[in-house]
mmCIF file of C-alpha atoms in Angstrom:
data_model
loop_
_atom_site.group_PDB
_atom_site.id
_atom_site.type_symbol
_atom_site.label_atom_id
_atom_site.label_comp_id
_atom_site.label_asym_id
_atom_site.label_seq_id
_atom_site.Cartn_x
_atom_site.Cartn_y
_atom_site.Cartn_z
ATOM 1 C CA MET A 1 66.016 10.508 123.201
ATOM 2 C CA ILE A 2 66.275 7.836 125.034
ATOM 3 C CA GLY A 3 68.753 8.110 127.865
ATOM 4 C CA GLU A 4 69.637 7.008 131.542
ATOM 5 C CA VAL A 5 69.679 8.190 135.355
ATOM 6 C CA SER A 6 73.614 8.479 135.891
ATOM 7 C CA THR A 7 72.973 6.467 139.180
ATOM 8 C CA ASN A 8 71.166 3.523 137.492
ATOM 9 C CA LYS A 9 73.685 0.553 137.059
ATOM 10 C CA PHE A 10 71.221 -1.236 134.203
ATOM 11 C CA LEU A 11 69.350 0.020 131.299
ATOM 12 C CA SER A 12 67.186 -2.317 129.985
ATOM 13 C CA VAL A 13 66.300 -1.615 126.118
ATOM 14 C CA PHE A 14 64.538 -4.968 125.244
ATOM 15 C CA TYR A 15 62.940 -7.446 127.393
ATOM 16 C CA SER A 16 60.746 -10.496 125.972
ATOM 17 C CA VAL A 17 58.246 -10.891 129.188
ATOM 18 C CA GLY A 18 56.894 -6.939 129.305
ATOM 19 C CA SER A 19 53.639 -6.280 127.186
ATOM 20 C CA LYS A 20 55.531 -4.252 124.573
ATOM 21 C CA PRO A 21 58.416 -5.737 124.497
ATOM 22 C CA LEU A 22 58.546 -3.889 120.645
ATOM 23 C CA GLU A 23 57.490 -0.600 121.762
ATOM 24 C CA MET A 24 60.938 1.739 121.220
ATOM 25 C CA TRP A 25 61.835 -0.989 117.969
ATOM 26 C CA ASP A 26 61.630 -1.213 114.519
ATOM 27 C CA GLN A 27 60.756 -4.156 112.991
ATOM 28 C CA HIS A 28 62.291 -5.013 109.232
ATOM 29 C CA VAL A 29 61.467 -8.463 107.660
ATOM 30 C CA CYS A 30 62.170 -10.079 104.232
ATOM 31 C CA ASN A 31 61.355 -13.812 103.764
ATOM 32 C CA GLY A 32 61.302 -14.303 107.773
ATOM 33 C CA ARG A 33 59.280 -13.452 110.600
ATOM 34 C CA VAL A 34 59.575 -11.674 114.247
ATOM 35 C CA TYR A 35 56.982 -13.064 116.519
ATOM 36 C CA ARG A 36 56.615 -13.604 120.599
ATOM 37 C CA MET A 37 56.207 -17.401 121.912
ATOM 38 C CA THR A 38 57.246 -19.727 124.619
ATOM 39 C CA ASP A 39 60.149 -21.260 125.049
ATOM 40 C CA GLU A 40 60.526 -24.909 125.642
ATOM 41 C CA GLU A 41 63.699 -24.370 128.097
ATOM 42 C CA ILE A 42 63.257 -21.650 130.219
ATOM 43 C CA GLN A 43 59.128 -21.829 129.213
ATOM 44 C CA SER A 44 58.877 -18.188 129.327
ATOM 45 C CA TYR A 45 58.458 -15.455 126.319
ATOM 46 C CA VAL A 46 61.158 -15.024 124.278
ATOM 47 C CA LEU A 47 60.814 -12.931 120.648
ATOM 48 C CA GLU A 48 62.380 -15.355 117.558
ATOM 49 C CA ILE A 49 64.351 -13.527 115.237
ATOM 50 C CA LEU A 50 63.118 -16.131 111.758
ATOM 51 C CA GLY A 51 65.128 -15.113 108.383
ATOM 52 C CA GLN A 52 66.293 -16.577 105.081
ATOM 53 C CA ASN A 53 68.738 -13.757 104.748
ATOM 54 C CA ILE A 54 70.672 -12.468 108.244
ATOM 55 C CA SER A 55 70.594 -8.677 106.004
ATOM 56 C CA THR A 56 66.888 -7.990 105.466
ATOM 57 C CA THR A 57 65.619 -9.609 109.113
ATOM 58 C CA TYR A 58 65.754 -7.569 112.080
ATOM 59 C CA ILE A 59 64.517 -5.351 114.862
ATOM 60 C CA THR A 60 65.819 -1.950 115.588
ATOM 61 C CA CYS A 61 66.279 0.721 117.952
ATOM 62 C CA PRO A 62 65.802 3.657 118.503
ATOM 63 C CA ASN A 63 62.574 3.374 116.359
ATOM 64 C CA ALA A 64 61.753 6.089 113.777
ATOM 65 C CA LYS A 65 59.928 8.005 115.420
ATOM 66 C CA LYS A 66 63.766 8.777 117.915
ATOM 67 C CA LYS A 67 67.012 10.086 116.557
ATOM 68 C CA SER A 68 69.168 7.822 118.817
ATOM 69 C CA LEU A 69 69.305 5.641 122.100
ATOM 70 C CA ALA A 70 71.745 8.398 123.909
ATOM 71 C CA VAL A 71 73.013 5.260 126.261
ATOM 72 C CA LYS A 72 76.269 6.606 127.526
ATOM 73 C CA MET A 73 76.812 3.148 129.783
ATOM 74 C CA PRO A 74 79.889 1.139 127.583
ATOM 75 C CA ILE A 75 78.054 -2.798 128.299
ATOM 76 C CA LEU A 76 76.140 -4.091 125.916
ATOM 77 C CA VAL A 77 75.173 -7.667 127.146
ATOM 78 C CA ILE A 78 72.690 -9.790 124.839
ATOM 79 C CA VAL A 79 70.504 -12.637 125.749
ATOM 80 C CA LEU A 80 69.765 -15.085 123.316
ATOM 81 C CA LYS A 81 69.126 -18.866 122.306
ATOM 82 C CA ASN A 82 71.377 -19.792 119.649
ATOM 83 C CA LEU A 83 69.218 -21.195 116.532
ATOM 84 C CA ASN A 84 72.571 -23.076 114.721
ATOM 85 C CA LYS A 85 72.091 -19.834 111.959
ATOM 86 C CA TYR A 86 73.339 -17.617 111.060
ATOM 87 C CA PHE A 87 72.872 -14.413 113.709
ATOM 88 C CA SER A 88 74.260 -11.315 113.326
ATOM 89 C CA PHE A 89 73.650 -8.204 115.384
ATOM 90 C CA GLU A 90 75.202 -4.425 114.770
ATOM 91 C CA VAL A 91 75.969 -1.356 117.046
ATOM 92 C CA GLN A 92 76.406 2.412 116.062
ATOM 93 C CA ILE A 93 78.342 4.431 118.139
ATOM 94 C CA LEU A 94 79.920 7.852 118.577
ATOM 95 C CA ASP A 95 82.606 8.672 119.258
ATOM 96 C CA ASP A 96 84.841 11.852 121.340
ATOM 97 C CA GLN A 97 85.802 12.978 117.540
ATOM 98 C CA ASN A 98 81.901 13.330 117.056
ATOM 99 C CA LEU A 99 82.473 10.100 113.679
ATOM 100 C CA LYS A 100 80.030 7.648 114.228
ATOM 101 C CA ARG A 101 81.262 4.437 113.698
ATOM 102 C CA ARG A 102 79.673 1.010 113.281
ATOM 103 C CA PHE A 103 80.743 -2.625 114.956
ATOM 104 C CA HIS A 104 78.524 -5.942 112.881
ATOM 105 C CA ALA A 105 79.102 -9.455 114.935
ATOM 106 C CA SER A 106 77.880 -12.122 113.125
ATOM 107 C CA THR A 107 78.512 -15.664 113.343
ATOM 108 C CA CYS A 108 79.289 -15.668 109.424
ATOM 109 C CA GLN A 109 82.289 -14.068 109.571
ATOM 110 C CA THR A 110 85.755 -15.158 109.768
ATOM 111 C CA THR A 111 88.019 -12.277 110.520
ATOM 112 C CA THR A 112 87.923 -9.199 112.153
ATOM 113 C CA VAL A 113 87.888 -6.082 109.210
ATOM 114 C CA VAL A 114 88.989 -2.735 110.347
ATOM 115 C CA LYS A 115 87.676 -0.092 108.637
ATOM 116 C CA PRO A 116 86.776 4.159 108.487
ATOM 117 C CA PHE A 117 83.640 3.375 109.703
ATOM 118 C CA ALA A 118 82.516 0.268 109.914
ATOM 119 C CA CYS A 119 84.150 -2.759 111.804
ATOM 120 C CA MET A 120 83.387 -6.786 111.330
ATOM 121 C CA MET A 121 83.966 -9.048 113.409
ATOM 122 C CA PRO A 122 83.555 -12.859 113.918
ATOM 123 C CA MET A 123 81.299 -14.333 116.930
ATOM 124 C CA LYS A 124 80.627 -17.721 118.047
ATOM 125 C CA LEU A 125 78.052 -18.958 120.354
ATOM 126 C CA ASP A 126 77.857 -22.271 123.108
ATOM 127 C CA GLU A 127 74.705 -23.796 122.204
ATOM 128 C CA GLY A 128 71.443 -23.024 123.992
ATOM 129 C CA TRP A 129 71.194 -20.147 126.062
ATOM 130 C CA ASN A 130 73.792 -17.184 125.957
ATOM 131 C CA GLN A 131 74.096 -13.543 127.313
ATOM 132 C CA VAL A 132 76.985 -12.377 124.604
ATOM 133 C CA GLN A 133 78.560 -9.037 126.765
ATOM 134 C CA PHE A 134 80.045 -6.477 124.337
ATOM 135 C CA ASP A 135 82.665 -3.539 125.786
ATOM 136 C CA LEU A 136 81.814 -0.194 122.860
ATOM 137 C CA ALA A 137 84.606 1.115 125.158
ATOM 138 C CA ASP A 138 87.128 -1.067 124.841
ATOM 139 C CA PHE A 139 86.969 -2.112 121.694
ATOM 140 C CA THR A 140 86.690 1.715 119.951
ATOM 141 C CA ARG A 141 89.154 2.538 121.603
ATOM 142 C CA ARG A 142 91.100 -0.858 119.954
ATOM 143 C CA ALA A 143 89.808 0.012 116.493
ATOM 144 C CA TYR A 144 89.526 3.336 115.985
ATOM 145 C CA GLY A 145 91.779 4.820 119.274
ATOM 146 C CA THR A 146 89.185 7.134 120.082
ATOM 147 C CA THR A 147 87.098 7.519 123.206
ATOM 148 C CA TYR A 148 83.275 5.306 123.045
ATOM 149 C CA ILE A 149 81.054 8.371 124.100
ATOM 150 C CA GLU A 150 77.882 7.038 123.424
ATOM 151 C CA THR A 151 75.272 4.530 121.472
ATOM 152 C CA VAL A 152 73.303 5.804 118.493
ATOM 153 C CA LYS A 153 71.533 2.471 117.212
ATOM 154 C CA LEU A 154 71.570 -1.052 117.840
ATOM 155 C CA SER A 155 69.791 -3.653 115.867
ATOM 156 C CA ILE A 156 69.437 -7.127 116.105
ATOM 157 C CA HIS A 157 69.174 -9.668 113.358
ATOM 158 C CA ALA A 158 68.052 -13.581 112.686
ATOM 159 C CA ASN A 159 68.097 -16.211 113.133
ATOM 160 C CA CYS A 160 68.168 -15.848 117.394
ATOM 161 C CA ARG A 161 66.031 -16.207 120.429
ATOM 162 C CA LEU A 162 65.725 -13.348 122.584
ATOM 163 C CA ARG A 163 65.461 -12.330 125.843
ATOM 164 C CA ARG A 164 66.834 -9.185 126.941
ATOM 165 C CA VAL A 165 68.786 -6.882 125.918
ATOM 166 C CA TYR A 166 70.287 -4.176 128.513
ATOM 167 C CA PHE A 167 73.398 -1.666 129.128
ATOM 168 C CA CYS A 168 75.700 -1.278 132.047
ATOM 169 C CA ASP A 169 78.075 0.529 133.678
ATOM 170 C CA ARG A 170 80.463 -2.314 134.021
ATOM 171 C CA ILE A 171 80.873 -6.057 133.556
ATOM 172 C CA TYR A 172 78.810 -7.640 136.389
ATOM 173 C CA SER A 173 79.436 -11.456 137.610
ATOM 174 C CA GLU A 174 76.428 -13.903 137.821
ATOM 175 C CA ASP A 175 75.752 -12.597 140.963
ATOM 176 C CA GLU A 176 75.975 -9.385 140.997
ATOM 177 C CA LEU A 177 73.065 -9.431 138.358
ATOM 178 C CA PRO A 178 69.956 -8.492 139.884
ATOM 179 C CA ARG A 179 67.410 -11.836 139.921
ATOM 180 C CA ASP A 180 65.024 -9.916 136.678
ATOM 181 C CA TYR A 181 67.611 -9.502 135.161
ATOM 182 C CA LYS A 182 69.342 -13.348 135.345
ATOM 183 C CA LEU A 183 68.085 -16.114 132.988
ATOM 184 C CA TYR A 184 66.786 -19.670 134.800
ATOM 185 C CA LEU A 185 65.792 -22.806 133.837
ATOM 186 C CA PRO A 186 62.560 -24.368 135.243
ATOM 187 C CA LEU A 187 62.300 -25.869 138.528
ATOM 188 C CA HIS A 188 63.319 -29.707 138.347
ATOM 189 C CA PRO A 189 60.984 -31.918 140.292
ATOM 190 C CA ILE A 190 64.092 -33.589 142.362
ATOM 191 C CA SER A 191 65.576 -29.760 142.764
ATOM 192 C CA SER A 192 65.082 -27.556 145.598
ATOM 193 C CA SER A 193 66.068 -24.240 143.478
ATOM 194 C CA SER A 194 66.231 -22.989 139.776
ATOM 195 C CA SER A 195 69.477 -23.778 137.979
ATOM 196 C CA ARG A 196 71.033 -20.466 136.054
ATOM 197 C CA ILE A 197 72.525 -20.157 132.231
ATOM 198 C CA HIS A 198 76.203 -19.623 132.773
ATOM 199 C CA HIS A 199 77.013 -19.247 128.813
ATOM 200 C CA HIS A 200 78.855 -15.655 128.777
ATOM 201 C CA HIS A 201 80.846 -15.019 125.865
ATOM 202 C CA GLN A 202 82.860 -12.048 126.036
ATOM 203 C CA LEU A 203 83.297 -10.288 122.448
ATOM 204 C CA LYS A 204 87.477 -10.078 122.079
ATOM 205 C CA ALA A 205 88.007 -10.476 118.619
ATOM 206 C CA ILE A 206 90.086 -7.077 118.200
ATOM 207 C CA SER A 207 92.906 -7.909 120.359
ATOM 208 C CA ASP A 208 93.672 -11.372 119.269
ATOM 209 C CA GLY A 209 95.834 -10.834 116.327
ATOM 210 C CA LYS A 210 93.319 -11.606 113.607
ATOM 211 C CA THR A 211 92.840 -8.001 112.228
ATOM 212 C CA SER A 212 92.644 -6.713 109.165
ATOM 213 C CA SER A 213 92.664 -3.233 108.167
ATOM 214 C CA ASN A 214 90.871 -2.590 105.236
ATOM 215 C CA ARG A 215 90.588 1.248 105.401
#
């Protein structure tokens, strides 16, 4: 069980620069690879997840030793690089009806489909580095009319380069983020400071009028 102190505003579950970035994660690889490398754009370590099929190459947290993340913070943030290939991630949550629901976001999904225990949503990424913000409490309410309690499991699938994955108590502006949670480009010789990457994406698929129900 991975719980957070109630006074904390941020809880990181993955950071590519750490000595053991996948300590809390399991790897599942079929016709692909998961490995740490140096990204040429940010000149720092990242985890690259590549696979011919996005459903068969992924990392999942918590690992088999733990049953649940038990993270109550409602905002999930994923800092990743778009590799111009299909990419997806999935979050399993527990709601106030004691039911586990899955939210699956994918760049190859074209419409939102809500089923009793799973919600599939389209996702669009910009070129290069992106910060994907996912309001789990809002999505749970919109999709199922229930209240988000906690996150049980999280899976990040091919294809992407992963920098950090964290939860927080609300959506923060770039200026409000702790320094370690910001993604900086390297210093340019004629510049006096690093430049931050600003591609933020807040998933809003359920409220865009494209929701279909298949219950």
